[in-house]
CSV table of C-alpha atoms in Angstrom, one decimal:
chain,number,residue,atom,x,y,z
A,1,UNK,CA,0.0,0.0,0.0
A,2,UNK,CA,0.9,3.8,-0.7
A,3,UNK,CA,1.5,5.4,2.7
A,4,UNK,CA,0.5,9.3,2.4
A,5,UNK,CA,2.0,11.3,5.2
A,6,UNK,CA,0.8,14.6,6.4
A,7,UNK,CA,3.1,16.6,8.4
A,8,UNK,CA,2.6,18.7,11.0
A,9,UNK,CA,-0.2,17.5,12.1
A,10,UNK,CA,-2.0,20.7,13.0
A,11,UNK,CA,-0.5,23.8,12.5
A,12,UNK,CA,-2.1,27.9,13.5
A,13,UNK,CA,-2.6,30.7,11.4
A,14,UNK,CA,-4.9,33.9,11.6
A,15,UNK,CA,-7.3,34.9,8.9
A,16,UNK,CA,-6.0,36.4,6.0
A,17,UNK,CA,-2.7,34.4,6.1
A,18,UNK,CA,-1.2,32.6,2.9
A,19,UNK,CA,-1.3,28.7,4.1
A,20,UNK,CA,0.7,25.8,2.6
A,21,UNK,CA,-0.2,21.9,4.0
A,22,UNK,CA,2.6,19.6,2.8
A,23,UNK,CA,1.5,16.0,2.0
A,24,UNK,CA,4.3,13.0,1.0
A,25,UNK,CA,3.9,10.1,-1.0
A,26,UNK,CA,5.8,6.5,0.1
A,27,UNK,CA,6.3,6.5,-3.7
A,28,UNK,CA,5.6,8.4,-6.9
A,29,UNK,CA,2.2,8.5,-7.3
A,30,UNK,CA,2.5,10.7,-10.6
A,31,UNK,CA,-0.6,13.4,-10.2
A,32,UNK,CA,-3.3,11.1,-8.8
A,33,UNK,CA,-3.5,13.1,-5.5
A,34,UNK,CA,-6.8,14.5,-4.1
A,35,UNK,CA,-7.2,17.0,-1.5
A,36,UNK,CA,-10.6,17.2,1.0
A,37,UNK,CA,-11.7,19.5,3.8
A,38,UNK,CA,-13.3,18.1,7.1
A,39,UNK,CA,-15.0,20.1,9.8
A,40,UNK,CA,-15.8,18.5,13.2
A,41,UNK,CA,-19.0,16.6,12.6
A,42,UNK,CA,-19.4,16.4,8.9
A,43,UNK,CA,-18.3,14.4,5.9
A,44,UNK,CA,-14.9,15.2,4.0
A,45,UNK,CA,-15.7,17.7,1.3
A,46,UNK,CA,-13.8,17.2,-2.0
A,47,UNK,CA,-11.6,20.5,-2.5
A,48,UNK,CA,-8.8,19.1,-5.6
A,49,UNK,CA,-8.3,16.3,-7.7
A,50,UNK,CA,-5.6,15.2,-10.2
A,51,UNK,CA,-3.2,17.6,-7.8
A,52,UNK,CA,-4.4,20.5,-8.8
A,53,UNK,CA,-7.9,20.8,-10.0
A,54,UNK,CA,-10.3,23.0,-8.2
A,55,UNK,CA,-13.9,21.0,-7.5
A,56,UNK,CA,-17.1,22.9,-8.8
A,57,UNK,CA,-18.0,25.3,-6.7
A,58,UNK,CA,-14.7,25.6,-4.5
A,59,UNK,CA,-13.2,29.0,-3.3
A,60,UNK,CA,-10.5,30.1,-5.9
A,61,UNK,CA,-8.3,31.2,-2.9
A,62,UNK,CA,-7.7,26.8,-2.5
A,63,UNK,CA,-4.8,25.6,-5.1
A,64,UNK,CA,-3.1,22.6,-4.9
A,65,UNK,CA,0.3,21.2,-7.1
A,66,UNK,CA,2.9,19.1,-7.0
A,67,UNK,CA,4.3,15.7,-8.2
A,68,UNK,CA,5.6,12.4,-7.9
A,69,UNK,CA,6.0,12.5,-4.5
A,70,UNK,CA,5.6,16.0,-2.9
A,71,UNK,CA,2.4,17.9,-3.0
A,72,UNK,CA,1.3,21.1,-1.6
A,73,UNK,CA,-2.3,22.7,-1.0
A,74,UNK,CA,-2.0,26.7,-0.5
A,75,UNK,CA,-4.8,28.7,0.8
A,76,UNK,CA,-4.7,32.2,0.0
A,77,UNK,CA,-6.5,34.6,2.0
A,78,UNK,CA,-7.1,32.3,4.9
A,79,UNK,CA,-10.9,32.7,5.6
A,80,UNK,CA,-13.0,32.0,9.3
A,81,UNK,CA,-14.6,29.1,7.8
A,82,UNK,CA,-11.0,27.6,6.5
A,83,UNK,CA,-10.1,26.4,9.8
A,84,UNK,CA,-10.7,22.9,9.6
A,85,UNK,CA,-8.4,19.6,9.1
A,86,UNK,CA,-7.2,18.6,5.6
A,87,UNK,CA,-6.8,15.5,4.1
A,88,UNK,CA,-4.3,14.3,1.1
A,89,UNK,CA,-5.6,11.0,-0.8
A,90,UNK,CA,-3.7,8.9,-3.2
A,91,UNK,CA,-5.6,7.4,-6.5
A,92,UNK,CA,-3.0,6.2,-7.9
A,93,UNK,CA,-3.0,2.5,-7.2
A,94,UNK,CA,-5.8,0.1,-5.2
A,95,UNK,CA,-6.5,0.8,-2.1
A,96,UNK,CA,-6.9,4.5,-2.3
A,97,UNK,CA,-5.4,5.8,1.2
A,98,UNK,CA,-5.5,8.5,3.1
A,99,UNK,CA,-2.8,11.2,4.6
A,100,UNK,CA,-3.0,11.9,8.9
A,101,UNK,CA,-4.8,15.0,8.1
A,102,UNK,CA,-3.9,18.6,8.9
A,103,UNK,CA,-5.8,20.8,11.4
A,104,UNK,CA,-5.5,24.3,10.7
A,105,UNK,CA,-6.2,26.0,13.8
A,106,UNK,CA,-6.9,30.0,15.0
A,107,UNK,CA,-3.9,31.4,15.9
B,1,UNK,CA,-28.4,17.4,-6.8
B,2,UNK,CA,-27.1,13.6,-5.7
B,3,UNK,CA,-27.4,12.5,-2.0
B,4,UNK,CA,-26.3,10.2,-0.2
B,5,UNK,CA,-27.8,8.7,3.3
B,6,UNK,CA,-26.4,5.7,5.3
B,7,UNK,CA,-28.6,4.0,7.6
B,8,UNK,CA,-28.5,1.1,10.5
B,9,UNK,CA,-27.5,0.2,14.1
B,10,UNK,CA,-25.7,2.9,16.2
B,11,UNK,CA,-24.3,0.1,18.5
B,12,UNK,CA,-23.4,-3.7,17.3
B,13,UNK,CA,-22.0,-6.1,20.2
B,14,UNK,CA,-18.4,-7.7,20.1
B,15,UNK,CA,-18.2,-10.5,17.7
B,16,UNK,CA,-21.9,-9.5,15.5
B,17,UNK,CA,-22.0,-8.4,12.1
B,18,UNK,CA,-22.3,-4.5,11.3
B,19,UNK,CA,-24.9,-3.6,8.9
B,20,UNK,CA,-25.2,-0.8,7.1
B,21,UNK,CA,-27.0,0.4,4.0
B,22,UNK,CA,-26.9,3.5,1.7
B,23,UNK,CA,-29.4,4.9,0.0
B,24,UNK,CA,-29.0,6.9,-3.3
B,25,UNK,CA,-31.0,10.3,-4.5
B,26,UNK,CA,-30.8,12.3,-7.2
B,27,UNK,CA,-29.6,10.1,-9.7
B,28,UNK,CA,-29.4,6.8,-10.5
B,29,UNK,CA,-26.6,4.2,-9.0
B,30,UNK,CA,-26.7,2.5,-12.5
B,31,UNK,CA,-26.3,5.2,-14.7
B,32,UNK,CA,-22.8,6.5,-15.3
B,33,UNK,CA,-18.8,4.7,-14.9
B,34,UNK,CA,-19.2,5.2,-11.2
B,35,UNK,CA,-18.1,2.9,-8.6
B,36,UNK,CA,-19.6,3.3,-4.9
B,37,UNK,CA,-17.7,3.3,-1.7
B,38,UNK,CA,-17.5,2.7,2.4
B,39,UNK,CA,-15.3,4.7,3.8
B,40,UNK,CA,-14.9,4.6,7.7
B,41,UNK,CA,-13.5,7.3,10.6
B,42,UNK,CA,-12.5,6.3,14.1
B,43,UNK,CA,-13.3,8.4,16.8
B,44,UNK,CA,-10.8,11.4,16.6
B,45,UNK,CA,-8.5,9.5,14.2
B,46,UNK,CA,-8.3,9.4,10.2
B,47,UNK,CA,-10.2,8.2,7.6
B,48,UNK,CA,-9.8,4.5,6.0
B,49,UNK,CA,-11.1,3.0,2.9
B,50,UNK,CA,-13.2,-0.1,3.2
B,51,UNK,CA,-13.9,-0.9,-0.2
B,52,UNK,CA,-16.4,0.1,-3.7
B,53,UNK,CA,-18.7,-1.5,-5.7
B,54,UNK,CA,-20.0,-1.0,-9.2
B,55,UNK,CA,-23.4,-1.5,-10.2
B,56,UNK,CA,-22.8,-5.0,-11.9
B,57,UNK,CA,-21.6,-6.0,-8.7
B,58,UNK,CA,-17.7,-5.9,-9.4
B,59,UNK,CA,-16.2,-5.3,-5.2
B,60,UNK,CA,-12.4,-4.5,-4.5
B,61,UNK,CA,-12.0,-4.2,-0.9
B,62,UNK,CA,-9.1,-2.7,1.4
B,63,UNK,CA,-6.6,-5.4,2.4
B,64,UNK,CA,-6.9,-5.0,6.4
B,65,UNK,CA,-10.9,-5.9,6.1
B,66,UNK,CA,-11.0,-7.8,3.3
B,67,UNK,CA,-11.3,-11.2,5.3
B,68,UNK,CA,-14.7,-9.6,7.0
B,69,UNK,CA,-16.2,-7.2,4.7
B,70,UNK,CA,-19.1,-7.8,2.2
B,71,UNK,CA,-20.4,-5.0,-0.2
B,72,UNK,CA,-23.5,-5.4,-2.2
B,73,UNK,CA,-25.7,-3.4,-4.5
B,74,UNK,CA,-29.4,-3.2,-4.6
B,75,UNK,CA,-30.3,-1.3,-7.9
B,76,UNK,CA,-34.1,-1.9,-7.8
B,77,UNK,CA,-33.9,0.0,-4.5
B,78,UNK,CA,-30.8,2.5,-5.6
B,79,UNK,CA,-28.9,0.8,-2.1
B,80,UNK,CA,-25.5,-0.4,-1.9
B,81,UNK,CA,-24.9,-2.1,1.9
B,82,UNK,CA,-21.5,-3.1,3.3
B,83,UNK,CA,-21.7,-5.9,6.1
B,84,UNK,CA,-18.5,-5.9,8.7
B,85,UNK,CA,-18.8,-9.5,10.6
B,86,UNK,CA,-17.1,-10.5,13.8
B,87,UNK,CA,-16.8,-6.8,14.8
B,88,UNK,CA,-14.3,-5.2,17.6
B,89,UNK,CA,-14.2,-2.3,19.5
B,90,UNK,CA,-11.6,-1.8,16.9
B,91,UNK,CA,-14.0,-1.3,14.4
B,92,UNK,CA,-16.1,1.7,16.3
B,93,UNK,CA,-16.6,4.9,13.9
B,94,UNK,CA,-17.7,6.7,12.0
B,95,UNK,CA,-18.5,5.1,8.3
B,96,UNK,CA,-19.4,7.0,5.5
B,97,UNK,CA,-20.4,6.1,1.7
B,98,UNK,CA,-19.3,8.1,-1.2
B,99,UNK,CA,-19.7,8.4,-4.8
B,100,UNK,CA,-16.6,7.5,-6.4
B,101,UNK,CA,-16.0,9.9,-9.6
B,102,UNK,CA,-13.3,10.8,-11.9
B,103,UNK,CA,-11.9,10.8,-15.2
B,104,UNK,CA,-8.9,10.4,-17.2
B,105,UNK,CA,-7.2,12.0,-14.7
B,106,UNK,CA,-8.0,10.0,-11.6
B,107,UNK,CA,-10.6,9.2,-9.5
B,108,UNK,CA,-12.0,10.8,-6.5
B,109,UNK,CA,-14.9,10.9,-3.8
B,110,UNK,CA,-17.0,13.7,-5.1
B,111,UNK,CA,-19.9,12.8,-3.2
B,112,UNK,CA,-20.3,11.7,0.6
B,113,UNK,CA,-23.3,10.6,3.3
B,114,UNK,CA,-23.6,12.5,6.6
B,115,UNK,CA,-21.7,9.9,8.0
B,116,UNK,CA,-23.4,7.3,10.6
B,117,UNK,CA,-21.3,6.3,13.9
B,118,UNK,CA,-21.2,2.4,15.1
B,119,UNK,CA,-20.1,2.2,18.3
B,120,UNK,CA,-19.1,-1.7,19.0
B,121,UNK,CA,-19.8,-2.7,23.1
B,122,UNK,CA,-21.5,-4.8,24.8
């Protein structure tokens, strides 16, 4: 299996902030990387796909790149409602897994 | 829009089988390339894959539960179920099912249920 690793695991930042979550691949993984958004008590909400590929409907201020092994996801502009954890998942081979997550906390 | 909604028991004794179903709106879980997945959440901890299904019926299922899991699709009803047997308190949280989507470029889950929690005690 393709370990994803997410580190830190929580970092803090205030609103308006430029914010970069690392995520690490065990192995190259080409650009099969997705990226989701979790707030405490709901479902993970798809943000990227394909590395860098902004879902429908999702805030321009969220990008995402990378390859091979070392991706990024940047949010611009940190907003209230960006405070959450963050999740890296790898399409590339069966089974899909998922990073540790990253909580972005209020400084 | 497509939703999704799991449904079953909150709380499944040591050793039972865990029973869950999901049940599909907005669309139809035959119609499209789209395969249909469990994904689960402990309590405070990450989320792992259980496994997908495809409308014919075609399962892949994640190695560690592969022994004990069972996916199944119900198209007359637009359900897909996953069945966990000889559960642990290792297997408490929270499980979700998701729409798996994608394209050329990979695949991804575009669409997720609420989430349900299964607590495993006696």
């Amino acid at each position: 299996d393709i370990e994803m690793t997410q580190s830190p695991s929580s970092l803090s930042a205030s609103v308006g902030d430029r914010v970069t979550i690392p995520c690490r691949a065990s192995q190259s993984i080409s650009n099969y990387l997705n990226w989701y958004q979790q707030k405490p008590g709901k479902a993970p909400k798809l943000l990227i796909y394909a590395t860098s590929n902004l879902q429908s409907g999702v805030p321009s201020r969220f990008s995402g790149s990378g390859s091979g092994t070392d991706f990024t996801l940047t949010i611009s502009n940190l907003q209230p409602e960006d405070f959450a954890t963050y999740y890296c998942q790898q399409s590339y081979s069966t089974p899909p897994t998922f990073g540790g997550g990253t909580k972005v906390e209020i400084k | 829009q497509l939703q999704l909604q799991e449904s079953g028991p909150g709380l499944v004794k040591p050793s039972e089988t865990l029973s869950l179903t999901c049940t599909v709106s907005g669309a139809s879980i035959s119609s499209g390339s789209y395969y249909w997945g469990w994904i689960r959440q402990p309590p405070g901890k990450g989320l792992e894959w259980v496994g997908n299904i495809y409308h014919s019926g075609t399962t892949y299922y994640g190695p560690s539960l592969k022994s004990r899991v069972t996916i199944s699709v119900d198209t007359s009803k637009n359900q897909f179920s996953l069945k966990l047997n000889s559960v642990t308190a290792a297997d408490t949280a929270v499980y979700y099912c998701a729409r798996l989507g994608g394209d050329h470029r990979g695949v991804y889950f575009d669409f997720w249920g609420q989430g349900t929690l299964v607590t495993v005690s006696s």
